C-alpha cells in the first residue's frame, strides 16, 4: 500500500465548474498536508498547506482535511483552462524521511 | 517565490561520462532534497540532507552521490552515466523547523528548483 494515494485521472471538467481532487494517506500520525501543482515539464509549485481538520480557503482553492478518515481534498472553484495540470498531494508524517508525494491527478479544464 | 536554482537545465551526454548536477538555494534552508521524476510519473526521493555534512539516501535506489559542504549548495554526481539515468532531476529545499506549531509544520514546505532534464545516449 502506498503512503499517499491519488486517482491518476485525467479528471475533465468544463471551464467555470468546480474541480474536486482527492487524496488518501496511510499514516495516522501524519501532521501536515500539501497540495502542489505541476505543469507538464515543469517543477511542482505549492498551492496550499493544511494541518487542522476542516476547510482552508485561499482564493479559488479550498483544501479540506479529515484526519479521522485520512482524507485530504482540493477544490478548485471557477476552473480555468490555465488550471490544467497535474496536482500532487504530499503528506508529512513528522520525520525527515516521512515526506511522501502522491503520484498526482491530471486535471483537464475544457474551454 | 522560492530562490532555488539548478544548472544545467538540460544536459545531453554520452554513456560513461561523469556529471554533476548543481543545486543552490539562497533561503538558508537546512533541509535539501533530490528527486527523480520520469515524464508523467511520480516523484522519487533519491537523496536528502539535514544540513551541512549530512547526507542520506532516499527511498529510490540511486547510483548517484551527493555532498553538502555548504548550506546553500547540494550537488548530485553520477560517476558513470548510463541511458537508464535519463530522467528529470528536481532539487528542493525546506526550512525544517522542529515542533508541531503551525509555523513549524509549514516550515516543512518543500520549494522546488526548475529541474535538470538529463538525457544519456
Coordinates of C-alpha atoms in Angstrom, one line a residue:
Chain A
X1 CA 0.0 0.0 0.0
X2 CA 1.3 3.4 -1.0
X3 CA 1.7 6.1 1.7
X4 CA -0.3 8.5 -0.4
X5 CA -2.9 7.5 -2.9
X6 CA -4.4 9.7 -5.7
X7 CA -6.5 8.8 -8.7
X8 CA -4.3 9.4 -11.7
X9 CA -7.1 10.8 -13.8
X10 CA -7.4 12.5 -16.1
X11 CA -10.2 14.5 -14.5
X12 CA -12.0 16.5 -17.1
X13 CA -14.2 19.5 -16.1
X14 CA -15.7 22.3 -18.1
X15 CA -14.5 25.8 -17.7
X16 CA -16.2 27.5 -14.7
X17 CA -17.0 24.3 -12.9
X18 CA -15.7 23.1 -9.6
X19 CA -12.9 20.5 -9.8
X20 CA -12.5 18.2 -6.8
X21 CA -9.3 16.4 -6.3
X22 CA -8.9 13.7 -3.6
X23 CA -6.1 12.1 -1.7
X24 CA -5.9 9.5 1.0
X25 CA -2.9 8.6 3.2
X26 CA -2.0 5.6 5.3
X27 CA -0.1 7.0 8.3
X28 CA -2.4 8.2 11.0
X29 CA 0.4 10.1 12.5
X30 CA 0.6 12.5 9.5
X31 CA 0.7 16.1 10.6
X32 CA 0.8 18.3 7.6
X33 CA -0.6 18.2 4.2
X34 CA 0.3 20.0 1.0
X35 CA -1.1 20.4 -2.5
X36 CA 1.3 21.1 -5.3
X37 CA 0.5 21.9 -9.0
X38 CA 2.9 20.7 -11.7
X39 CA 2.6 21.8 -15.3
X40 CA 3.9 19.4 -17.9
X41 CA 7.7 19.6 -18.0
X42 CA 7.9 22.0 -15.0
X43 CA 8.7 21.5 -11.4
X44 CA 6.0 21.4 -8.7
X45 CA 4.8 24.6 -7.1
X46 CA 3.0 24.9 -3.8
X47 CA -0.7 25.8 -3.8
X48 CA -1.8 25.2 -0.3
X49 CA -0.8 23.8 3.1
X50 CA -3.2 22.5 5.7
X51 CA -2.7 20.9 9.1
X52 CA -6.0 21.2 11.0
X53 CA -9.2 19.3 10.4
X54 CA -11.7 21.3 8.3
X55 CA -11.5 23.6 5.4
X56 CA -8.9 26.2 4.4
X57 CA -9.6 28.6 1.6
X58 CA -7.2 30.6 -0.5
X59 CA -8.8 32.4 -3.4
X60 CA -10.4 29.9 -5.7
X61 CA -8.8 27.0 -3.9
X62 CA -10.1 25.2 -0.8
X63 CA -8.3 22.4 1.0
X64 CA -10.3 20.0 3.1
X65 CA -8.7 17.8 5.7
X66 CA -10.4 14.9 7.6
X67 CA -7.8 13.1 9.8
X68 CA -10.3 10.6 11.1
X69 CA -10.9 9.4 7.5
X70 CA -7.3 10.0 6.5
X71 CA -8.5 12.1 3.6
X72 CA -7.5 15.4 2.1
X73 CA -9.0 17.1 -0.9
X74 CA -8.6 20.2 -3.0
X75 CA -11.5 22.1 -4.5
X76 CA -10.9 24.5 -7.4
X77 CA -13.8 26.8 -8.0
X78 CA -14.5 28.5 -11.3
X79 CA -11.9 26.3 -13.0
X80 CA -9.9 27.8 -15.8
X81 CA -8.0 26.2 -18.7
X82 CA -4.9 27.5 -17.0
X83 CA -5.6 25.2 -14.1
X84 CA -5.0 22.2 -16.4
X85 CA -2.0 20.5 -14.7
X86 CA -1.1 17.6 -12.5
X87 CA -2.0 18.1 -8.9
X88 CA 0.3 16.4 -6.3
X89 CA -0.8 15.6 -2.8
X90 CA 2.1 15.5 -0.2
X91 CA 2.0 14.3 3.3
X92 CA 4.5 14.8 6.1
X93 CA 4.4 12.2 8.9
X94 CA 6.7 14.2 11.1
X95 CA 10.1 12.6 10.4
X96 CA 12.6 13.8 7.9
X97 CA 12.3 10.8 5.7
X98 CA 8.5 10.7 6.0
X99 CA 7.5 13.3 3.5
X100 CA 5.6 11.5 0.8
X101 CA 4.2 12.6 -2.5
X102 CA 1.3 11.0 -4.3
X103 CA 1.6 10.2 -8.0
X104 CA -0.7 13.1 -8.9
X105 CA -4.1 13.6 -10.5
X106 CA -4.1 15.1 -14.0
X107 CA -6.8 17.8 -14.4
X108 CA -8.1 19.0 -17.8
X109 CA -10.2 22.1 -17.8
X110 CA -12.0 22.3 -21.2
X111 CA -12.9 25.8 -22.5
Chain B
X1 CA 8.8 32.9 -4.6
X2 CA 11.5 30.4 -3.7
X3 CA 15.1 31.1 -4.6
X4 CA 16.4 27.7 -5.6
X5 CA 18.4 27.2 -8.7
X6 CA 19.5 24.3 -10.8
X7 CA 22.1 24.0 -13.5
X8 CA 22.3 22.9 -16.2
X9 CA 18.6 23.0 -17.2
X10 CA 19.2 20.5 -20.0
X11 CA 22.1 18.1 -20.5
X12 CA 22.7 15.5 -23.2
X13 CA 25.7 13.4 -22.6
X14 CA 27.3 10.1 -23.6
X15 CA 27.4 6.9 -21.7
X16 CA 30.2 6.6 -19.2
X17 CA 30.7 10.3 -18.6
X18 CA 30.9 11.7 -15.1
X19 CA 28.4 14.5 -14.5
X20 CA 27.5 16.8 -11.6
X21 CA 24.1 18.5 -11.4
X22 CA 24.2 21.7 -9.4
X23 CA 21.6 22.9 -6.9
X24 CA 21.8 26.1 -4.9
X25 CA 19.3 27.9 -2.6
X26 CA 19.6 31.4 -1.1
X27 CA 17.0 31.0 1.6
X28 CA 19.2 29.5 4.3
X29 CA 17.2 26.3 4.4
X30 CA 18.6 23.4 6.3
X31 CA 16.9 20.6 4.5
X32 CA 17.6 19.8 0.9
X33 CA 16.4 17.0 -1.4
X34 CA 16.9 15.4 -4.7
X35 CA 14.1 13.8 -6.6
X36 CA 14.0 11.9 -9.8
X37 CA 10.9 12.1 -12.0
X38 CA 10.2 10.4 -15.3
X39 CA 7.6 12.1 -17.6
X40 CA 4.1 11.6 -16.3
X41 CA 5.3 9.6 -13.3
X42 CA 5.6 10.3 -9.6
X43 CA 8.5 11.9 -7.8
X44 CA 11.0 9.6 -6.2
X45 CA 13.3 10.8 -3.4
X46 CA 16.9 9.8 -4.1
X47 CA 18.9 11.8 -1.6
X48 CA 18.3 14.3 1.2
X49 CA 20.3 16.3 3.7
X50 CA 19.5 17.7 7.2
X51 CA 22.3 20.3 6.9
X52 CA 26.0 20.7 6.4
X53 CA 27.9 17.4 6.3
X54 CA 24.6 15.4 6.5
X55 CA 23.5 13.3 3.6
X56 CA 21.1 10.3 3.4
X57 CA 19.8 8.0 0.7
X58 CA 16.1 8.2 -0.1
X59 CA 13.5 5.7 -1.0
X60 CA 14.7 5.1 -4.5
X61 CA 18.0 3.3 -5.0
X62 CA 20.3 5.5 -7.0
X63 CA 23.8 5.2 -8.3
X64 CA 24.3 8.9 -7.7
X65 CA 26.1 10.6 -4.8
X66 CA 25.6 13.9 -3.1
X67 CA 27.6 16.3 -0.8
X68 CA 26.7 19.1 1.5
X69 CA 29.7 21.1 2.3
X70 CA 27.8 24.4 2.4
X71 CA 24.3 25.1 3.5
X72 CA 23.3 26.6 0.2
X73 CA 24.8 24.0 -2.1
X74 CA 23.7 20.4 -2.7
X75 CA 25.3 18.9 -5.9
X76 CA 24.5 15.5 -7.2
X77 CA 27.1 13.5 -9.0
X78 CA 26.9 10.5 -11.4
X79 CA 30.3 8.9 -11.7
X80 CA 29.4 7.0 -14.9
X81 CA 26.2 8.0 -16.7
X82 CA 24.1 5.3 -18.3
X83 CA 20.9 5.5 -20.5
X84 CA 18.9 4.3 -17.5
X85 CA 19.8 7.6 -15.8
X86 CA 17.8 9.5 -18.4
X87 CA 15.2 11.4 -16.4
X88 CA 14.3 14.8 -14.8
X89 CA 16.1 15.6 -11.6
X90 CA 14.4 18.0 -9.2
X91 CA 16.1 19.7 -6.3
X92 CA 14.1 21.0 -3.4
X93 CA 14.7 22.7 0.0
X94 CA 12.7 23.3 3.1
X95 CA 13.3 25.4 6.3
X96 CA 12.9 22.4 8.5
X97 CA 11.9 23.7 12.0
X98 CA 11.1 21.2 14.7
X99 CA 7.8 21.4 16.5
X100 CA 4.1 20.9 15.9
X101 CA 3.0 24.5 15.8
X102 CA 1.7 25.9 12.6
X103 CA 4.9 27.7 11.7
X104 CA 7.0 24.6 12.2
X105 CA 4.6 22.5 10.2
X106 CA 4.5 25.0 7.4
X107 CA 8.3 25.0 7.5
X108 CA 8.2 21.5 6.0
X109 CA 7.0 23.0 2.8
X110 CA 9.4 22.0 0.0
X111 CA 10.3 24.5 -2.6
X112 CA 11.5 23.1 -5.9
X113 CA 14.1 24.3 -8.4
X114 CA 13.3 24.3 -12.1
X115 CA 14.8 20.9 -12.7
X116 CA 17.5 19.4 -14.9
X117 CA 16.4 17.2 -17.8
X118 CA 19.2 14.7 -18.3
X119 CA 19.5 12.5 -21.4
X120 CA 22.2 9.9 -21.6
X121 CA 22.8 8.5 -25.0

